[in-house]
Coordinates of C-alpha atoms in Angstrom, one line a residue:
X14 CA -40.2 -27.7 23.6
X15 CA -41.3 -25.3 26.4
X16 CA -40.6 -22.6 23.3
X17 CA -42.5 -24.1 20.8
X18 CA -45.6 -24.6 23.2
X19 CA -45.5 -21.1 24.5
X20 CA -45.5 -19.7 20.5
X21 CA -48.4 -22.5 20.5
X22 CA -50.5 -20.9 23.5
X23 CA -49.7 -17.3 23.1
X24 CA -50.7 -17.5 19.1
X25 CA -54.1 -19.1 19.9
X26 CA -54.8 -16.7 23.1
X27 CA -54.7 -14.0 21.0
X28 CA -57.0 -15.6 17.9
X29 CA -59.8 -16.5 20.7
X30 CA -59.7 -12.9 22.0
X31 CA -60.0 -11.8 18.5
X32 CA -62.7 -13.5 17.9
X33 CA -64.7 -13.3 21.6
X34 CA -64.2 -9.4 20.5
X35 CA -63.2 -9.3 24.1
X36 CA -60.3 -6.6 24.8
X37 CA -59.1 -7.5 22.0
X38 CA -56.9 -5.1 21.2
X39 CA -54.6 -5.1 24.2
X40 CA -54.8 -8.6 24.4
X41 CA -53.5 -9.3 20.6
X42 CA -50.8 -6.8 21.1
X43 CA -48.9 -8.6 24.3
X44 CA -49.9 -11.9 22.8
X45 CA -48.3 -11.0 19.4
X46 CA -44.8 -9.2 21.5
X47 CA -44.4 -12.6 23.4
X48 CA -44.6 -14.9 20.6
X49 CA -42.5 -12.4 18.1
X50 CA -40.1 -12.5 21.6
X51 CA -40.5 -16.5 21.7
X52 CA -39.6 -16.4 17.7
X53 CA -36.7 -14.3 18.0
X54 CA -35.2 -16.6 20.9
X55 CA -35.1 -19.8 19.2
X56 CA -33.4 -17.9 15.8
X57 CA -31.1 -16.7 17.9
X58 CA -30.8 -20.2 20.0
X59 CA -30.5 -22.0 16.2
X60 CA -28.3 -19.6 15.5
X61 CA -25.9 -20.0 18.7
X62 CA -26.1 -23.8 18.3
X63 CA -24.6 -23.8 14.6
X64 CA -21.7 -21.2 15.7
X65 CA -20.7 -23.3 18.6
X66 CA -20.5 -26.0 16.1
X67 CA -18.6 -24.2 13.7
X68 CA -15.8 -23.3 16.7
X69 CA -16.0 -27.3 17.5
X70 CA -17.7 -30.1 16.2
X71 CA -17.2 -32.1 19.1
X72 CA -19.6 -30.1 21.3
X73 CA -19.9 -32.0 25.0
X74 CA -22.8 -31.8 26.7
X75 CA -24.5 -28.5 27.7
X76 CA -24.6 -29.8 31.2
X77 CA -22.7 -32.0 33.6
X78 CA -23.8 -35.5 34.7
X79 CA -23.4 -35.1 38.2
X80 CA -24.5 -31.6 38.7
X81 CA -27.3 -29.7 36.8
X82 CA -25.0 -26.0 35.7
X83 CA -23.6 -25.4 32.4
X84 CA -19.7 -26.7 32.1
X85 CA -17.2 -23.6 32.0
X86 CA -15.6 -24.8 29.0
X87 CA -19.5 -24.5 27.2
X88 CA -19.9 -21.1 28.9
X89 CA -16.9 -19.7 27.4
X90 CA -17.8 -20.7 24.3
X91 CA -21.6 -19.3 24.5
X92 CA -20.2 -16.1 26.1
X93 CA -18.2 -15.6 22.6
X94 CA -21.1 -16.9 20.3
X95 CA -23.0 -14.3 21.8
X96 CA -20.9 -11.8 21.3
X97 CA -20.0 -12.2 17.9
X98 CA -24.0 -12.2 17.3
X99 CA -24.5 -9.3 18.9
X100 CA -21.7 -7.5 17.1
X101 CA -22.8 -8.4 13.8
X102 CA -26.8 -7.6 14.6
X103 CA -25.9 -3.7 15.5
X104 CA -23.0 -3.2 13.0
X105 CA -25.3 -1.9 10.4
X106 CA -27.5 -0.1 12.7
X107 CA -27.0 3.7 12.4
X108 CA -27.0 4.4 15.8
X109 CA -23.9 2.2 16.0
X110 CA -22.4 4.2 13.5
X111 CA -22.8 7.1 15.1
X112 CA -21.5 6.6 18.3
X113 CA -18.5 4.9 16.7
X114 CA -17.8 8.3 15.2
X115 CA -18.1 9.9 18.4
X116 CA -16.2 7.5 20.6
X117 CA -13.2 7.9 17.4
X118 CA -13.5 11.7 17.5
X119 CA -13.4 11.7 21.6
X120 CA -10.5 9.0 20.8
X121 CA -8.9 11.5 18.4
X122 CA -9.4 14.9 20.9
X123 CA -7.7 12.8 23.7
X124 CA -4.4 11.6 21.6
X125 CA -4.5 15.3 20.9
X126 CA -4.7 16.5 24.5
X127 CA -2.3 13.9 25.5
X128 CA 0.7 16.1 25.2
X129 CA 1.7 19.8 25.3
X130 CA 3.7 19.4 22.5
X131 CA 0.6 18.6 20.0
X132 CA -0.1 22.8 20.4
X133 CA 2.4 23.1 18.1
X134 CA 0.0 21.8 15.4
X135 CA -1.3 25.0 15.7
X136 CA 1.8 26.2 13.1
X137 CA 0.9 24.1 10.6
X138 CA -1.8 26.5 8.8
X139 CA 1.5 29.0 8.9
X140 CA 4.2 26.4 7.4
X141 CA 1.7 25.4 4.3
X142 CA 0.7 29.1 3.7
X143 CA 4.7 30.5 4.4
X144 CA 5.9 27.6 1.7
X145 CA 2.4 28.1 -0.8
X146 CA 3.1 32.4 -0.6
X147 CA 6.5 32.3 -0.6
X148 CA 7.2 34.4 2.8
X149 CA 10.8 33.7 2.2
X150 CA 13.5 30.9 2.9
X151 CA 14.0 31.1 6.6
X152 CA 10.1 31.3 7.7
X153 CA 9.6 28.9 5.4
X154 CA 12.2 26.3 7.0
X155 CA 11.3 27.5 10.4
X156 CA 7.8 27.0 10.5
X157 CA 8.3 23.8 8.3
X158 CA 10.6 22.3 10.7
X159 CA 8.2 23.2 14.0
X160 CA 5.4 21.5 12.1
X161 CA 7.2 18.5 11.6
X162 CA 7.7 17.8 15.7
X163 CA 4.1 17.2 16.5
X164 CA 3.3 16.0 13.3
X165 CA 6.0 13.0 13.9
X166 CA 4.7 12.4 17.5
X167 CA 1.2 12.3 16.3
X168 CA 1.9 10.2 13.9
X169 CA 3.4 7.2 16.2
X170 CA 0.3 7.4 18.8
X171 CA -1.6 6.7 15.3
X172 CA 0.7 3.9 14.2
X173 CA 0.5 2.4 17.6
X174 CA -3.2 2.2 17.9
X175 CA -3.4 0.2 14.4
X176 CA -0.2 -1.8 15.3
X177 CA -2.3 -3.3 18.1
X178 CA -5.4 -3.9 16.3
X179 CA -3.0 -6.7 14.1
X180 CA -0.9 -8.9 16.8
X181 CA 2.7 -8.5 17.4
X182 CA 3.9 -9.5 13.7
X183 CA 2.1 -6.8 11.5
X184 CA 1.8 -4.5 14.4
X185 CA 5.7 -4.8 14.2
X186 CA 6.2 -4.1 10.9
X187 CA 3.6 -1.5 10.6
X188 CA 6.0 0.3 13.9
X189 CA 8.9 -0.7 11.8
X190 CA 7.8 1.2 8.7
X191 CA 6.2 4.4 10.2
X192 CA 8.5 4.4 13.0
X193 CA 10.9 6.7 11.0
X194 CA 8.4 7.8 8.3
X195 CA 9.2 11.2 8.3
X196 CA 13.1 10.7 8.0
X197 CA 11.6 8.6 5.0
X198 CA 10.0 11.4 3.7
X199 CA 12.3 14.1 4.6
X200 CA 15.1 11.6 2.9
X201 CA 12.9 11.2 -0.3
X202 CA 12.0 14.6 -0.7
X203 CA 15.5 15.9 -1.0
X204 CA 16.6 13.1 -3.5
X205 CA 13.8 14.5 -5.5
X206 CA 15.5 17.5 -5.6
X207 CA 19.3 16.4 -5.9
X208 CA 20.2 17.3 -2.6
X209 CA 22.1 13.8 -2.1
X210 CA 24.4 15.6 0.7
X211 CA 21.5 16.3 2.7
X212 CA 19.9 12.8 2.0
X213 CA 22.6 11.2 3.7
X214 CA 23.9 13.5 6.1
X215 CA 20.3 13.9 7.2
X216 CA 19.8 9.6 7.6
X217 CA 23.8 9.2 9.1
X218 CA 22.8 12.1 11.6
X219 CA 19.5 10.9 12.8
X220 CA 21.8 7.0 13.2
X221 CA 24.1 9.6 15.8
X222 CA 21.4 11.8 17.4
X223 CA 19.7 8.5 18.5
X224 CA 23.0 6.8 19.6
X225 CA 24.8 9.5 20.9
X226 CA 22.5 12.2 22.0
X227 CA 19.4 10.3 23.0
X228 CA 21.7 7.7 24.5
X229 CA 23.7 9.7 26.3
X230 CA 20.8 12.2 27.8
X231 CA 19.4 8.9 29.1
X232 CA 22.2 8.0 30.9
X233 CA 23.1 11.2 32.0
X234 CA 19.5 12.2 33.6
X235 CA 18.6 8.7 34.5
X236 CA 22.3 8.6 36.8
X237 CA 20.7 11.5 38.4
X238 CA 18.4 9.3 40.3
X239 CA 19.9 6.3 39.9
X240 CA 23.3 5.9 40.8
X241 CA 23.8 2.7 38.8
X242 CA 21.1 1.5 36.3
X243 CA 21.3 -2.3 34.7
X244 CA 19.7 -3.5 31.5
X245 CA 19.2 -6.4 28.9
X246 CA 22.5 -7.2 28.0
X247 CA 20.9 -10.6 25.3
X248 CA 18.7 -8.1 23.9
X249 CA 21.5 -5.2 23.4
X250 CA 24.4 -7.6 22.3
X251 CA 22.3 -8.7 19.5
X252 CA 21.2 -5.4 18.5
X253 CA 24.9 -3.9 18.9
X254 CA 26.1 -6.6 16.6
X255 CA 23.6 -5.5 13.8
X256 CA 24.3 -1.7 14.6
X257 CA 28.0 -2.7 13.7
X258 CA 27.0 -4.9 11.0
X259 CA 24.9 -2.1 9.4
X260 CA 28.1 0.6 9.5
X261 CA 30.4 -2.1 8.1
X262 CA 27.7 -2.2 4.9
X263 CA 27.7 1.6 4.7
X264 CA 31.5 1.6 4.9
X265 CA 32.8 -0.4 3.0
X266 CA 31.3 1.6 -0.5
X267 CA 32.8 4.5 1.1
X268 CA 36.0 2.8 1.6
X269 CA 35.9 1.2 -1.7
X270 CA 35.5 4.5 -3.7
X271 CA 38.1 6.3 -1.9
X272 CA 41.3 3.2 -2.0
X273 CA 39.8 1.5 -5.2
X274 CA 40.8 3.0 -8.8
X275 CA 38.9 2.0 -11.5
X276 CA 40.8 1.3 -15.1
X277 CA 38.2 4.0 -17.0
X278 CA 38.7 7.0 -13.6
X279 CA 34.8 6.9 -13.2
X280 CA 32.9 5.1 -10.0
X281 CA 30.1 3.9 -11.6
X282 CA 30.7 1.0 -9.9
X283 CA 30.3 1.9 -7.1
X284 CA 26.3 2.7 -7.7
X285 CA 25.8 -0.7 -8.5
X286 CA 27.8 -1.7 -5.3
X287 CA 26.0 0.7 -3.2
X288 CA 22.4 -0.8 -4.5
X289 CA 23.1 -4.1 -4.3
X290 CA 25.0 -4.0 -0.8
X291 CA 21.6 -1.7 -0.1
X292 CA 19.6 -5.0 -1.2
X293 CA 21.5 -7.3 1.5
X294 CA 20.9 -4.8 4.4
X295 CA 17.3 -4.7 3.8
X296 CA 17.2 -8.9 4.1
X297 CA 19.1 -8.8 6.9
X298 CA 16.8 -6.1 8.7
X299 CA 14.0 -8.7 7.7
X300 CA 16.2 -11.5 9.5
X301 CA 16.1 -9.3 12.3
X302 CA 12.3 -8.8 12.7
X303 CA 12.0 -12.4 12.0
X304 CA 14.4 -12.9 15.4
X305 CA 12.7 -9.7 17.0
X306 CA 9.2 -10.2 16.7
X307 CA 9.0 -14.7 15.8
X308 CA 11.3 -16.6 17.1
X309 CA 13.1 -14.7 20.1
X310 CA 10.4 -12.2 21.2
X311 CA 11.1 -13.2 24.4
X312 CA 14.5 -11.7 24.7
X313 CA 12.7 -8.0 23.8
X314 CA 10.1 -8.1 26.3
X315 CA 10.7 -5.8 29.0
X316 CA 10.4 -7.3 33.0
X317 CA 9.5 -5.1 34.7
X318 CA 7.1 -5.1 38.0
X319 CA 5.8 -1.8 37.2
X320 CA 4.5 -2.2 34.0
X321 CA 1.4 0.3 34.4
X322 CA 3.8 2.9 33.6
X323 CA 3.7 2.6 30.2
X324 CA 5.7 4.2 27.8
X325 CA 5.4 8.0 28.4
X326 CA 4.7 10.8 25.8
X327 CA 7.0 14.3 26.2
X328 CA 5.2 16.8 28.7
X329 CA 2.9 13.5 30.2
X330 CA 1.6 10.7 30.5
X331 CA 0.6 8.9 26.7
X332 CA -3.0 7.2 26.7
X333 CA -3.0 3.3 27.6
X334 CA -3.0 1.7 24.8
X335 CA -3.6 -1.8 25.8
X336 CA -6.4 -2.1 23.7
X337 CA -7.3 0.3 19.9
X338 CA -8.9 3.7 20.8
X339 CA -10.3 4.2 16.9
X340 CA -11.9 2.1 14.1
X341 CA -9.5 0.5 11.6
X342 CA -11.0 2.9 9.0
X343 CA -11.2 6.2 10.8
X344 CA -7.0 4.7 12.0
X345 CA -6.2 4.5 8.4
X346 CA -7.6 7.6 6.8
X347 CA -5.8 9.7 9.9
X348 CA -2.9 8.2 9.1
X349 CA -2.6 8.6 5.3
X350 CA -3.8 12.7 6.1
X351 CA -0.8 13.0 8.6
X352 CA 1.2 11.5 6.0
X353 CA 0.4 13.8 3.1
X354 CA 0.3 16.5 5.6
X355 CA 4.4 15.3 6.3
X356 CA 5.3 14.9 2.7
X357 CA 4.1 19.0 2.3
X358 CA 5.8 20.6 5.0
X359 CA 9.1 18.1 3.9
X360 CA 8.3 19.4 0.6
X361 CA 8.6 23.1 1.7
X362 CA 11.6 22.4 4.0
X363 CA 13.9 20.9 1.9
X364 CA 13.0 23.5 -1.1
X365 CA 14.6 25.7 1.4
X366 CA 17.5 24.5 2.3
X367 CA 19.9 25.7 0.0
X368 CA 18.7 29.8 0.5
X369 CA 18.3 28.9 4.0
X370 CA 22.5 28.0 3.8
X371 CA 23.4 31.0 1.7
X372 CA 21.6 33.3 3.8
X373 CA 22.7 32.1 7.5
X374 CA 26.0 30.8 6.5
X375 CA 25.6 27.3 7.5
X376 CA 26.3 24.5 5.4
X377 CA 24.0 21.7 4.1
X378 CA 25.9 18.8 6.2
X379 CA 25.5 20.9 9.2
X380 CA 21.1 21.0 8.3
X381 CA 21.2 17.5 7.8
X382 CA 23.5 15.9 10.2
X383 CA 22.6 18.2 13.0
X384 CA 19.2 20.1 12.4
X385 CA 16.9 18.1 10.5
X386 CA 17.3 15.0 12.5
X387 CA 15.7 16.8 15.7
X388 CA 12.6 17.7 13.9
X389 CA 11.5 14.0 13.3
X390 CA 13.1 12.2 16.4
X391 CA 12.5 14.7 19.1
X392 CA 9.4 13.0 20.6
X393 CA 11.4 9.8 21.0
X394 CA 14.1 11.8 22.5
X395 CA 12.3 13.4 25.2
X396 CA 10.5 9.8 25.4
X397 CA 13.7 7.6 26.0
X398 CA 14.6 10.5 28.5
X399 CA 11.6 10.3 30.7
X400 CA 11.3 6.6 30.5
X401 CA 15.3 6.5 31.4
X402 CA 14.8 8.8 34.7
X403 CA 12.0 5.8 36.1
X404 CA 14.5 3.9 35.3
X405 CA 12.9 1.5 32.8
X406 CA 16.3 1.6 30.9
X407 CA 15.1 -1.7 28.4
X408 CA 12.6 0.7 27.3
X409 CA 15.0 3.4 26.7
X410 CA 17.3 1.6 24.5
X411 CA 14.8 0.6 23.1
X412 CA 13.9 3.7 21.7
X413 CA 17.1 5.1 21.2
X414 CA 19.6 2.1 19.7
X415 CA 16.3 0.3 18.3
X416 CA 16.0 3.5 16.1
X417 CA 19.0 3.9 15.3
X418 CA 19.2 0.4 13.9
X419 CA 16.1 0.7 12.1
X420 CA 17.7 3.9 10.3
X421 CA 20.5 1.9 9.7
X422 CA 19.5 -1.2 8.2
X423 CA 16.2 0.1 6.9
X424 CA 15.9 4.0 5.7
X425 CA 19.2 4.1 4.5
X426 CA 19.4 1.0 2.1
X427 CA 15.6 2.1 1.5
X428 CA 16.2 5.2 0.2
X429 CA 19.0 4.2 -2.5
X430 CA 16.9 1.5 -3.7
X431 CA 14.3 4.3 -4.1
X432 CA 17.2 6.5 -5.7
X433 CA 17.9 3.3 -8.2
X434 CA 14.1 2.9 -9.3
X435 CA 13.4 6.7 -9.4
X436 CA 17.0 7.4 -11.7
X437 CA 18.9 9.0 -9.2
X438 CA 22.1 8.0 -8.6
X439 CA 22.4 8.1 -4.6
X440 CA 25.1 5.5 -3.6
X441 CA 26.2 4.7 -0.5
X442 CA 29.7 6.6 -1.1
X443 CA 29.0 8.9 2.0
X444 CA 31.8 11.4 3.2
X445 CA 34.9 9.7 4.1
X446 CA 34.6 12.4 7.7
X447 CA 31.0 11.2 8.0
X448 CA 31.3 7.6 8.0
X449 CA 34.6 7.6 10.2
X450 CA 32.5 10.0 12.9
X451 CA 30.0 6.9 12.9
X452 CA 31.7 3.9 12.8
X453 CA 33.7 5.4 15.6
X454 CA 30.1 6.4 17.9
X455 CA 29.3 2.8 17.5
X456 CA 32.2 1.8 18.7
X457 CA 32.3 3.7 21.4
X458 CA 28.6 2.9 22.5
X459 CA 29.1 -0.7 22.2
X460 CA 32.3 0.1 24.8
X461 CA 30.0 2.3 27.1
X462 CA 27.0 -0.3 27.0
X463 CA 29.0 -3.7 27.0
X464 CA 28.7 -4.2 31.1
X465 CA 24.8 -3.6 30.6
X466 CA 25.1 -1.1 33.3
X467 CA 25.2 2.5 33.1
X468 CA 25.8 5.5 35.7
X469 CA 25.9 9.5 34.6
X470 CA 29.2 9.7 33.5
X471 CA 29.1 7.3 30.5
X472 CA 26.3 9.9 29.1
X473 CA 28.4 12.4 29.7
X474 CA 31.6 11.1 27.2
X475 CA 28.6 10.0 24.7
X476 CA 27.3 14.0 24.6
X477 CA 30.7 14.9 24.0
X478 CA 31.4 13.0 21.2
X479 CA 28.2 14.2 19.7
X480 CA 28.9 17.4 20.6
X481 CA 32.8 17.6 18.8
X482 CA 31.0 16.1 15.9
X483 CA 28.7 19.0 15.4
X484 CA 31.2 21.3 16.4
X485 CA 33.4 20.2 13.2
X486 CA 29.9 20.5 10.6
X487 CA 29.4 23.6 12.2
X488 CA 32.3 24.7 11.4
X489 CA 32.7 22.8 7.5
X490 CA 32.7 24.7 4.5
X491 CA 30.0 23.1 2.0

């Protein structure tokens, strides 16, 4: 009402100065802002009303009996009617779109500033134009394999930021999927090529780096400011039982191929084992993000007093990400360039792995069991280190026997299944020494971590068994 009769008053003021001829110029123009101001107020008021009736039908009343104030159950509600008005007036208002593109490129500059190790993107110019000139097999898997470090660790602050923007289900998968993208496309670009040894030896050695290597460096430099460090044992039971499960699956193809005799002498059987048994790992990893993320998310979130920290990038501190630094759009489009820009330099890196073992002596195994898995988990290495020495050691498996299981149950059986609908015939009939070496390393993690306490000497005997391991690829004859 006291709307309506100001519009009234302030409409007719500024006829009867028109027509007085009296100043009427100024007077029309602050007559005419107050009632286009009054106009604007009840649109928006009408607008308000019907929102809050849309969140609830049953609105109560606007104000309390007893006193005269607005109830805070009603003020909550307003608060978020106006908000979602305001976003959708000034969405389509240039301006807006232009400082969204600067707050995404000042997002962008600081993920990139984040970390020394984001310098080295610097080489990627060199690893497209050594593998598009052909400067020869070891610059080309040199600078390749450099490019691929800050590339990978680039990639997860990315997939982070647009996990967050989607809740804890999709955000999971989405972490899930690109977690160990460039293994993924590392793995697929050798199959292209036929290089099944170093498709598997690559997938099998990134499994070990993460569970020995990572997992024992965080033991080992964590016990040197901790003497004893304690951690989820519910959380690490269920995902040692998996790890387990997950060797058992790759096994028993292996096992199959090398006691088993066909009556014809061929193993084509053992491809149609290998996909199907590929099929059944990949439901069970969904199971297990079902139980991670759904039903017992509790039992994977870390408690910890100090949880400012954060999880830490290599050479500092990563940005908070408690809430999405960039737009869903500008999220997306970064992430599909950093993935093309992957698939390239895996592209060039993988074209040149056999010259690269003729000329230095090395054998394939020893590139993909040892080498290659460093170039896409050595930000989550140093990460799970770092983490480990403030002894947030939840965190820390997380990143190391997490992976590992994620590798396990999900890049492996992915990659054959992409073998089966591509035509190539990559099986899960790994080398006999291979799966042995890694059904023995979870074994003996599962012994090291089954106290959920660790001190510096159980990293040490997990190092060591890496380290005979790649002592006996070094040393293998292709």
């Amino acid at each position: 009402a006291k709307i309506k009769a100001g519009v009234t008053r302030d409409v007719t003021s500024c006829f009867l100065n028109l027509l007085h001829k009296r100043s009427w110029h100024r007077e029309m123009s602050n007559n005419l802002a107050k009632a286009i101001n009054a106009v604007r107020a009840t649109v928006r008021l009408q607008i308000l009303t019907n929102r809050l009736r849309e969140v609830d039908p049953e609105i109560p009343l606007l104000h309390d009996d007893k006193s005269n104030t607005i109830s805070p159950d009603v003020s909550a509600r307003i608060a978020l009617a106006k908000a979602s008005l305001r976003d959708s007036e000034v969405a389509r208002s240039p301006r807006v779109k232009r400082r969204k593109l600067q707050k995404d490129f000042a997002a962008l500059y600081s993920m990139l500033t984040a970390s020394w190790i984001n310098l080295l993107l610097l080489v990627v110019p060199l690893g497209i134009a050594s593998g598009v000139l052909d400067w020869g097999p070891v610059p080309i898997f040199t600078l390749n394999f450099i490019c691929l470090i800050p590339l990978a660790l680039f990639l997860g602050d990315i997939t982070e930021d647009l996990a967050l923007r989607f809740g804890d289900i999709i955000g999971g998968l989405l972490n899930a999927t690109f977690g160990n993208i460039v293994e993924l496309i590392i793995s697929i670009a050798a199959l292209e090529k036929g290089l099944y040894t170093v498709v598997a030896t690559s997938l099998v050695g990134s499994i070990l780096s993460n569970l020995l290597l990572v997992l024992g460096c965080c033991f080992l430099f964590g016990g040197f400011y901790f003497k004893t460090q304690t951690f989820n044992a519910t959380n690490l039971r269920a995902c040692s039982s998996l790890l387990l499960l997950s060797c058992i699956g790759i096994a028993m193809p292996t096992c199959a191929a090398h006691l088993i005799k066909s009556p014809d002498g061929t193993d084509d059987w053992i491809l149609s084992v290998s996909r199907w048994t590929a099929v059944i790992m990949l439901l069970t990893y969904i199971c297990y993000l079902v139980f991670q993320l759904h039903s017992h998310a509790d039992y994977f979130t870390e408690e910890d007093e100090d949880e400012e920290d954060g999880p830490r990038t290599p050479g500092g501190s990563r940005l908070q990400m408690d809430e999405p630094l960039l737009s869903t759009p500008t999220a997306i489009m970064v992430l599909c360039l950093i993935s093309v820009t992957v698939a390239a330099h895996s592209e060039f890196l993988t074209g040149s792995i056999e010259a690269v073992s003729e000329q230095t002596g090395l054998g394939q195994a020893f590139l993909g069991m040892i080498v290659l898995p460093i170039a896409g988990n050595a930000c989550e290495h140093v990460t799970a280190i770092i983490v480990a020495m403030k002894d947030k050691m939840d965190l820390s498996l997380g990143i190391a026997v997490g992976s590992s299981l994620q590798i396990a149950l999900f890049a492996l059986p992915f990659t054959v299944i992409v073998g089966w609908a591509t035509g190539h015939p990559m099986s899960l009939n790994l080398d006999l020494f291979g799966v042995v070496a890694l059904v023995l390393s979870v074994v003996h993690a599962n012994v090291v971590m089954t106290d959920a306490q660790s001190h510096w000497l159980m990293g040490v005997s997990l190092l060591v068994v890496y380290i005979l391991i790649a002592i006996i690829y070094a040393f293998r004859q292709d």
